[in-house]
PDB file of C-alpha atoms and ligand atoms in Angstrom:
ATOM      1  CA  UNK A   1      -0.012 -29.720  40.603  1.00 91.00           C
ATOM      2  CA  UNK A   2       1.608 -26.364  39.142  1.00 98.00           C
ATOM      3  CA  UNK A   3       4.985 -27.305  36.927  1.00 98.00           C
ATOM      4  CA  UNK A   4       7.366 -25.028  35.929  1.00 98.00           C
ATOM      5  CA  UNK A   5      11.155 -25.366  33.932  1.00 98.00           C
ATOM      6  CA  UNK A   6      14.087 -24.133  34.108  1.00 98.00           C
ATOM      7  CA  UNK A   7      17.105 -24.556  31.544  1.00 98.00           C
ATOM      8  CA  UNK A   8      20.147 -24.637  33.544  1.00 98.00           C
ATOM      9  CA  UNK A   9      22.879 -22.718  31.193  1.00 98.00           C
ATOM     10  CA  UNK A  10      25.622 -20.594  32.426  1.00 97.00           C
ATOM     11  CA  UNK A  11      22.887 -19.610  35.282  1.00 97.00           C
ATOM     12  CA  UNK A  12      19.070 -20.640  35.548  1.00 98.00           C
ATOM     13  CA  UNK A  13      16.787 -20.114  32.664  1.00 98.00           C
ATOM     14  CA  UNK A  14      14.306 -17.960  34.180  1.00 98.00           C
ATOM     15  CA  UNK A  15      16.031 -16.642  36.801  1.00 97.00           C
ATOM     16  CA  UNK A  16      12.556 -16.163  38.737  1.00 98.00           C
ATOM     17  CA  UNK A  17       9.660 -18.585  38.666  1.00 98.00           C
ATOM     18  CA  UNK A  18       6.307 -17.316  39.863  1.00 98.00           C
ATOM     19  CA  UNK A  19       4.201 -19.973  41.518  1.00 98.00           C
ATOM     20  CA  UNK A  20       0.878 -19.857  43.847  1.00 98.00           C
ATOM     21  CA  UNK A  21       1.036 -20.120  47.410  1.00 98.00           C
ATOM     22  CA  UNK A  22      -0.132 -22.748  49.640  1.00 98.00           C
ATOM     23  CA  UNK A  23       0.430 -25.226  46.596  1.00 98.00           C
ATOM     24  CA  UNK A  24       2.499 -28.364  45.412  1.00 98.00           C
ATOM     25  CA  UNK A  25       4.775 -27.694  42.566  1.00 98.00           C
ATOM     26  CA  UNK A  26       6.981 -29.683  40.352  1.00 98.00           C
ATOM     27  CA  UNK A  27      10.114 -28.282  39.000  1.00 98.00           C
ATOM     28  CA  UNK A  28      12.064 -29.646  36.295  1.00 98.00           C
ATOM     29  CA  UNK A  29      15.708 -29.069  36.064  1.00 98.00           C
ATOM     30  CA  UNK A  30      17.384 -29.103  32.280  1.00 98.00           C
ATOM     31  CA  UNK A  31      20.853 -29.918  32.734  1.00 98.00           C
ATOM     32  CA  UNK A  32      22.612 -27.962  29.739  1.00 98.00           C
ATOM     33  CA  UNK A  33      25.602 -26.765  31.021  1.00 98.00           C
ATOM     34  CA  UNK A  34      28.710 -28.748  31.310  1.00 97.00           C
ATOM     35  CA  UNK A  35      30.593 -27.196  34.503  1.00 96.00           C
ATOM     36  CA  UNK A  36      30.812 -28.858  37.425  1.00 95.00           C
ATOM     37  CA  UNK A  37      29.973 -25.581  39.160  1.00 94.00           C
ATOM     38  CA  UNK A  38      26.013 -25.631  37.630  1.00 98.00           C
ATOM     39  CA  UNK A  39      25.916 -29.562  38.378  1.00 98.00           C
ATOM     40  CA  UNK A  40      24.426 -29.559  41.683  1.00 98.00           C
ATOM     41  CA  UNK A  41      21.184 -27.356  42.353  1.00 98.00           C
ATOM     42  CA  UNK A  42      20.116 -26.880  46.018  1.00 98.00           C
ATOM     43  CA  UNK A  43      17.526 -25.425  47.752  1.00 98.00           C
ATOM     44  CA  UNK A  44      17.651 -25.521  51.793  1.00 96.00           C
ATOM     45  CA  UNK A  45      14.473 -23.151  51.888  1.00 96.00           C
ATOM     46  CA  UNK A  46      12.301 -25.663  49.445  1.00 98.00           C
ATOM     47  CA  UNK A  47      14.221 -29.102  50.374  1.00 97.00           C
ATOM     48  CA  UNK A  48      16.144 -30.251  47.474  1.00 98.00           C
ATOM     49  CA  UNK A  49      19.764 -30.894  46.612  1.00 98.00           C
ATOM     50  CA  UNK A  50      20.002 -32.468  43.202  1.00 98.00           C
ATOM     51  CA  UNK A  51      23.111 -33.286  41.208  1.00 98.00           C
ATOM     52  CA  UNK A  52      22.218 -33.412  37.260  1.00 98.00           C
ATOM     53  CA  UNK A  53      24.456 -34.533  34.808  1.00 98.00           C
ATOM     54  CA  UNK A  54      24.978 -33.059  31.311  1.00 98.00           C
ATOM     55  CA  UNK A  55      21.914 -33.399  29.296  1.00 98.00           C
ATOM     56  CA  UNK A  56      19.488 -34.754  31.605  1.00 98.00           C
ATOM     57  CA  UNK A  57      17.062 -33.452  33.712  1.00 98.00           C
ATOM     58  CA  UNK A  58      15.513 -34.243  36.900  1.00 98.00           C
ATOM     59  CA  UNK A  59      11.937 -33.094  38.528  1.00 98.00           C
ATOM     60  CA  UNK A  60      11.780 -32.143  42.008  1.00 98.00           C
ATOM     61  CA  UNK A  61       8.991 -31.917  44.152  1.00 98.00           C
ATOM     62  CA  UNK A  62       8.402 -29.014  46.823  1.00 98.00           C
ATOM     63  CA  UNK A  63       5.855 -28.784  49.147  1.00 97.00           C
ATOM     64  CA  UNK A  64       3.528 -26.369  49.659  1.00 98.00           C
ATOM     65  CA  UNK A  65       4.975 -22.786  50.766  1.00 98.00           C
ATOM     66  CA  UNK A  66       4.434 -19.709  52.325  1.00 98.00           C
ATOM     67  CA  UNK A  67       3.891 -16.363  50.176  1.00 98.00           C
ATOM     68  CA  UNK A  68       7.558 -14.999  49.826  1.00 98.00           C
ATOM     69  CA  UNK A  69      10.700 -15.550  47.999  1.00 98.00           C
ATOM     70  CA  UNK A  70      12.644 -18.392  47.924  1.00 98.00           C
ATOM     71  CA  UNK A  71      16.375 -19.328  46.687  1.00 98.00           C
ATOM     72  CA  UNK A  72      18.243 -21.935  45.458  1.00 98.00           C
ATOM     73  CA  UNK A  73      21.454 -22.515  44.162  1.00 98.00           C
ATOM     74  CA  UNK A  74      24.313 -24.429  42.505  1.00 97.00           C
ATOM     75  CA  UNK A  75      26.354 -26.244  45.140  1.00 94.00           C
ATOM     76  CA  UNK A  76      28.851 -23.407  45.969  1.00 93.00           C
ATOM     77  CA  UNK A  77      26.376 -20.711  45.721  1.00 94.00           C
ATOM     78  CA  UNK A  78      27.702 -19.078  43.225  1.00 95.00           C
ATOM     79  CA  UNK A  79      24.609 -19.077  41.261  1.00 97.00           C
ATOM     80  CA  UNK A  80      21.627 -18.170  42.396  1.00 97.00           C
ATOM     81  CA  UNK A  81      17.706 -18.281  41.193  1.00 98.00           C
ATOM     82  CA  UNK A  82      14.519 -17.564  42.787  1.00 98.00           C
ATOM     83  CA  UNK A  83      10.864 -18.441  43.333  1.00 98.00           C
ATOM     84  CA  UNK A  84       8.285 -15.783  44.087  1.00 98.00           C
ATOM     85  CA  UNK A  85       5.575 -17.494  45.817  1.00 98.00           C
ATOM     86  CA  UNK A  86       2.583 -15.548  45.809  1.00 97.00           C
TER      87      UNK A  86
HETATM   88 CU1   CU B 101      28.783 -23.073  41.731  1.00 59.00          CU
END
């Protein structure tokens, strides 16, 4: 299982994850941003809509995937970060 984090603070700390193709992958989300804006992360293209409160974090699980680039987002798409599957 490949793991990767990503700081959630005024945007998504690294903006771009690199994972491998045709793999599992956990991502954790640290919540460290107070707006409500940055609260919910979403991802229709790897199937996850988490809301994390304030200093917490939460690990979601996405199934294997294509090569190719993915998005998610905060729940108004507002902001936006990526995964480069390759
Ligand atoms: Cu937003």
């Amino acid at each position: 299982m490949q793991t990767a984090t990503v700081i959630i603070k005024g945007g998504y700390q690294p903006a771009e994850l690199h994972l491998q193709a045709q793999q599992s992958a956990q991502i954790t989300f640290q919540q460290e941003d107070s707006s409500s804006c940055l609260s919910t992360v979403q991802s229709t293209a790897l199937g996850f809509n988490e809301k994390i409160p304030l200093g917490t974090h939460k690990t979601v699980t996405i199934a294997p995937q294509a090569p190719g680039v993915y998005n998610y987002a905060c729940g108004m798409n507002m902001f936006q970060g990526k995964v480069v599957y390759e």
